[in-house]
């Protein structure tokens, strides 16, 4: 019956095939759909009707309503000469099963044809997958870049507002005249840090003060180890421990000797050592292709690897201590016995060793040897291998010879004949084997630097630290790009692969910075910490430690950006604006503790030796920051301790800034007065802080300017109907300075006499207001002896 219906349908379509018009769509409804439509129409009628025309009209209306969008769409396509019904029919009858079949059928015995076809299909699928991944990565990077730019701009806006959205910071208003509205970000004062941030900042600020004290004495200071102690003192949470590890990595990279606890007594340990300050600056800032630069990159890789080895040894000991009954350490505390216990804890389950663990003389020897190498105990690994020499030579006859040569080499590098033999053994017996012990495979790859493109080994590189250690062990500066090639690979992965991942004790922060440190991307490491508020403190101190050892490159003034301290020029290495970073940090507490802020500004001068005129710009930046601190600092005794002053007997005492002038590259008093005091006085005068400006001019020895400022300020106060606290402060300052000038016989002349008369005028006005008319008459006496004024 079904065949008869099908033939009938085909014949009916053939009757009207010559009438088909591509521009008019056809309506195809099944019998069930027609029946449903008819029943729905009938149900809408109130009674029976014999009006067939009306019924046909209703049916036509229903069809038109149901297919209105369909007709409209196809009409528009027909206007563009697109045969929509034909295309729809082709798509409906498309057989996708034959899409990727050969154009010509392959015979069952055509193996070459089958392999060729499979190879072509693999290429097509690989290209398609790569295209999709590239597209997804593009949009991800674009979104990430937009987010970073927005965060940077938002931070800049809040900094300009001093951390307040609803109003303008008072200090910003005070400095508008001084800076003319330009670079307001640098002049603003930010919000006060919270209690937790203050405690962290206090733990680190003592390190900076001790550093500057050592610099003034001309002695070395173990800043990285001091930062390690400070990070441990903050708290024992996951974030601080990660930062401790990052500082530990830097200590190994710089080869800084450990400080003897307590830190105050560490000076005797390093007093006679060569200075750490700017030790690596010449090499780090010079030609990256030079022999010294290659040696520095080797040292960076070696130090990073050693730090990871020490970290893993600590993990191993803590694992054994946590499970002493299972470890069965016994009374043997040797390194080899601890490694044996750790291997059993990690890879022995339910009376069986893990899959692919190869036993040599009943021992998981390859795993033991690898973990000894992984923790930096190479000679212990060689001794362990010699204990099983016969069993090893029975399985791998040449392994011991290669392993001994590798262990005894100074840079863990085999001669070419050894490497060629290792390559041949690896390619013949291990490369395509699915049963090879993964730890033996890892040992062969590390010794021979085999296939560095394959960056992981199953069951071996399980954690980020394991993976990084493996990469650093495979780095070869003479081949495959060395450490810089590894840095490019890591940068292509990006922060999202390492940082910001929820861990057992919170979100991981600082892992990405540690990764960048290990591959020599020091500026990027600091910038990555600065991007997150919880690690800003560590970012600043890491930058200072790097600058102290000469491992920080700062940009020129033209390359410095207001949005981010990090500078990424199109050609050349990255750079970090230390002065920008430090100012954004100290601006939080500059008004509360100007002396501590000054200690951080002293560190800007560490980069004074950078060539190309950049070093000179850094010194000038330090001077500018010092002047800002003077202008923003609260007045009073603390302010005079900062800039200096005069004692009651007229003798001058120096302030903290003058005492630290050598750190600002100010070698004489004249340069200090010109670059710091006089220019800070001008800024204070422009910001209507006349008493401070007068004191600064006076300290700089510019007595004529002092008298001129006093005359102008007193003239302004006299014109006011009543004196306020600011006017009274100016009058007290003028009286003190005039008494001092009288004793020292300075600024003698008409200008000083005019200031004295202005003071007497103010005194007369106040006497008149108080009802003392006789005192007011003294204003008319212009030639009173000066002694009468000072005796009054």
CSV table of N, CA and C in Angstrom, one decimal, residues 296-360:
chain,number,residue,atom,x,y,z
A,296,UNK,N,74.8,35.1,32.7
A,296,UNK,CA,73.8,35.6,33.6
A,296,UNK,C,72.5,34.8,33.5
A,297,UNK,N,72.1,34.5,32.2
A,297,UNK,CA,70.9,33.7,32.0
A,297,UNK,C,71.1,32.3,32.5
A,298,UNK,N,72.3,31.7,32.4
A,298,UNK,CA,72.6,30.4,33.0
A,298,UNK,C,72.5,30.4,34.5
A,299,UNK,N,73.0,31.5,35.1
A,299,UNK,CA,72.9,31.6,36.5
A,299,UNK,C,71.4,31.8,37.0
A,300,UNK,N,70.6,32.5,36.2
A,300,UNK,CA,69.2,32.6,36.5
A,300,UNK,C,68.5,31.3,36.5
A,301,UNK,N,68.8,30.5,35.4
A,301,UNK,CA,68.1,29.2,35.3
A,301,UNK,C,68.6,28.2,36.4
A,302,UNK,N,69.9,28.3,36.7
A,302,UNK,CA,70.5,27.4,37.8
A,302,UNK,C,69.9,27.8,39.1
A,303,UNK,N,69.9,29.1,39.4
A,303,UNK,CA,69.3,29.5,40.7
A,303,UNK,C,67.8,29.1,40.9
A,304,UNK,N,67.1,29.3,39.8
A,304,UNK,CA,65.7,29.0,39.9
A,304,UNK,C,65.5,27.5,40.1
A,305,UNK,N,66.3,26.7,39.4
A,305,UNK,CA,66.2,25.2,39.5
A,305,UNK,C,66.5,24.8,40.9
A,306,UNK,N,67.6,25.4,41.5
A,306,UNK,CA,68.0,25.0,42.9
A,306,UNK,C,66.9,25.4,43.9
A,307,UNK,N,66.2,26.5,43.7
A,307,UNK,CA,65.2,26.9,44.6
A,307,UNK,C,64.0,25.9,44.5
A,308,UNK,N,63.7,25.5,43.3
A,308,UNK,CA,62.6,24.5,43.2
A,308,UNK,C,63.0,23.1,43.8
A,309,UNK,N,64.3,22.8,43.8
A,309,UNK,CA,64.8,21.6,44.4
A,309,UNK,C,64.7,21.6,45.9
A,310,UNK,N,65.1,22.8,46.5
A,310,UNK,CA,65.0,22.9,47.9
A,310,UNK,C,63.6,22.9,48.4
A,311,UNK,N,62.7,23.5,47.6
A,311,UNK,CA,61.3,23.5,47.9
A,311,UNK,C,60.7,22.1,47.9
A,312,UNK,N,61.1,21.3,46.9
A,312,UNK,CA,60.6,20.0,46.9
A,312,UNK,C,61.1,19.1,48.0
A,313,UNK,N,62.4,19.3,48.4
A,313,UNK,CA,62.9,18.6,49.5
A,313,UNK,C,62.1,18.9,50.8
A,314,UNK,N,61.7,20.1,50.9
A,314,UNK,CA,60.9,20.5,52.1
A,314,UNK,C,59.6,19.8,52.0
A,315,UNK,N,59.0,19.7,50.8
A,315,UNK,CA,57.7,19.0,50.7
A,315,UNK,C,57.9,17.5,51.0
A,316,UNK,N,59.0,16.9,50.6
A,316,UNK,CA,59.2,15.5,50.8
A,316,UNK,C,59.4,15.2,52.3
A,317,UNK,N,60.1,16.1,53.0
A,317,UNK,CA,60.3,15.9,54.5
A,317,UNK,C,59.0,16.0,55.2
A,318,UNK,N,58.2,17.0,54.8
A,318,UNK,CA,56.9,17.2,55.5
A,318,UNK,C,55.9,16.1,55.2
A,319,UNK,N,56.0,15.5,54.1
A,319,UNK,CA,55.2,14.3,53.7
A,319,UNK,C,55.5,13.1,54.6
A,320,UNK,N,56.8,12.9,54.8
A,320,UNK,CA,57.3,11.8,55.6
A,320,UNK,C,56.9,12.0,57.1
A,321,UNK,N,57.0,13.3,57.5
A,321,UNK,CA,56.7,13.5,58.9
A,321,UNK,C,55.2,13.4,59.2
A,322,UNK,N,54.4,13.7,58.2
A,322,UNK,CA,52.9,13.6,58.3
A,322,UNK,C,52.5,12.1,58.4
A,323,UNK,N,53.2,11.2,57.8
A,323,UNK,CA,52.8,9.8,57.8
A,323,UNK,C,54.0,8.9,58.2
A,324,UNK,N,54.4,9.0,59.4
A,324,UNK,CA,55.6,8.3,59.9
A,324,UNK,C,55.4,6.8,59.9
A,325,UNK,N,54.2,6.3,60.2
A,325,UNK,CA,54.0,4.8,60.3
A,325,UNK,C,54.1,4.2,59.0
A,326,UNK,N,53.6,4.9,57.9
A,326,UNK,CA,53.6,4.3,56.6
A,326,UNK,C,55.0,4.5,56.0
A,327,UNK,N,55.7,5.5,56.4
A,327,UNK,CA,57.0,5.8,55.8
A,327,UNK,C,58.1,4.7,56.2
A,328,UNK,N,58.0,4.3,57.5
A,328,UNK,CA,58.9,3.3,58.0
A,328,UNK,C,60.4,3.7,57.8
A,329,UNK,N,60.6,5.0,58.3
A,329,UNK,CA,61.9,5.6,58.1
A,329,UNK,C,63.0,4.9,58.9
A,330,UNK,N,62.6,4.4,60.1
A,330,UNK,CA,63.5,3.7,61.0
A,330,UNK,C,64.5,4.7,61.6
A,331,UNK,N,65.7,4.2,61.9
A,331,UNK,CA,66.7,5.0,62.5
A,331,UNK,C,67.7,5.6,61.5
A,332,UNK,N,67.4,5.4,60.2
A,332,UNK,CA,68.4,5.9,59.1
A,332,UNK,C,67.9,7.2,58.6
A,333,UNK,N,68.5,8.4,59.0
A,333,UNK,CA,68.0,9.7,58.5
A,333,UNK,C,68.7,10.1,57.2
A,334,UNK,N,69.3,9.2,56.5
A,334,UNK,CA,70.0,9.6,55.3
A,334,UNK,C,69.1,10.1,54.2
A,335,UNK,N,69.6,10.8,53.2
A,335,UNK,CA,68.9,11.3,52.1
A,335,UNK,C,68.3,10.1,51.3
A,336,UNK,N,69.0,9.1,51.0
A,336,UNK,CA,68.6,8.0,50.2
A,336,UNK,C,67.4,7.3,50.9
A,337,UNK,N,67.5,7.1,52.2
A,337,UNK,CA,66.4,6.5,52.9
A,337,UNK,C,65.1,7.3,52.9
A,338,UNK,N,65.3,8.6,53.1
A,338,UNK,CA,64.1,9.5,53.0
A,338,UNK,C,63.4,9.4,51.6
A,339,UNK,N,64.2,9.4,50.6
A,339,UNK,CA,63.7,9.3,49.2
A,339,UNK,C,63.0,7.9,49.1
A,340,UNK,N,63.6,6.8,49.6
A,340,UNK,CA,62.9,5.5,49.5
A,340,UNK,C,61.6,5.6,50.2
A,341,UNK,N,61.5,6.2,51.4
A,341,UNK,CA,60.2,6.3,52.1
A,341,UNK,C,59.2,7.1,51.3
A,342,UNK,N,59.7,8.2,50.7
A,342,UNK,CA,58.8,9.1,49.9
A,342,UNK,C,58.2,8.3,48.7
A,343,UNK,N,59.1,7.6,48.0
A,343,UNK,CA,58.7,6.9,46.8
A,343,UNK,C,57.6,5.9,47.2
A,344,UNK,N,57.8,5.2,48.3
A,344,UNK,CA,56.8,4.2,48.7
A,344,UNK,C,55.4,4.9,49.1
A,345,UNK,N,55.5,6.1,49.7
A,345,UNK,CA,54.3,6.8,50.1
A,345,UNK,C,53.5,7.2,48.8
A,346,UNK,N,54.3,7.6,47.8
A,346,UNK,CA,53.6,8.2,46.6
A,346,UNK,C,53.2,7.1,45.6
A,347,UNK,N,53.9,6.1,45.5
A,347,UNK,CA,53.7,5.2,44.3
A,347,UNK,C,53.4,3.7,44.7
A,348,UNK,N,53.2,3.4,46.0
A,348,UNK,CA,52.9,2.1,46.4
A,348,UNK,C,51.5,2.0,47.0
A,349,UNK,N,50.6,1.3,46.4
A,349,UNK,CA,49.2,1.3,46.8
A,349,UNK,C,48.7,-0.2,46.9
A,350,UNK,N,48.1,-0.5,48.0
A,350,UNK,CA,47.4,-1.8,48.2
A,350,UNK,C,48.3,-2.9,47.8
A,351,UNK,N,49.6,-2.9,48.2
A,351,UNK,CA,50.5,-4.0,48.0
A,351,UNK,C,51.1,-4.0,46.6
A,352,UNK,N,50.8,-3.0,45.8
A,352,UNK,CA,51.3,-3.0,44.4
A,352,UNK,C,51.9,-1.7,44.0
A,353,UNK,N,52.9,-1.7,43.2
A,353,UNK,CA,53.4,-0.4,42.6
A,353,UNK,C,52.6,0.1,41.5
A,354,UNK,N,52.6,1.4,41.3
A,354,UNK,CA,51.8,2.0,40.2
A,354,UNK,C,52.2,1.4,38.9
A,355,UNK,N,51.3,1.5,37.9
A,355,UNK,CA,51.6,1.0,36.6
A,355,UNK,C,52.8,1.7,36.0
A,356,UNK,N,53.6,0.9,35.3
A,356,UNK,CA,54.8,1.4,34.6
A,356,UNK,C,56.0,1.6,35.5
A,357,UNK,N,55.8,1.4,36.8
A,357,UNK,CA,57.0,1.6,37.7
A,357,UNK,C,57.8,0.3,37.6
A,358,UNK,N,59.1,0.5,37.1
A,358,UNK,CA,60.0,-0.7,36.8
A,358,UNK,C,60.8,-0.9,38.0
A,359,UNK,N,60.8,-2.2,38.5
A,359,UNK,CA,61.6,-2.6,39.6
A,359,UNK,C,62.9,-3.2,39.1
A,360,UNK,N,64.0,-2.7,39.7
A,360,UNK,CA,65.4,-3.1,39.4
A,360,UNK,C,65.9,-3.7,40.7
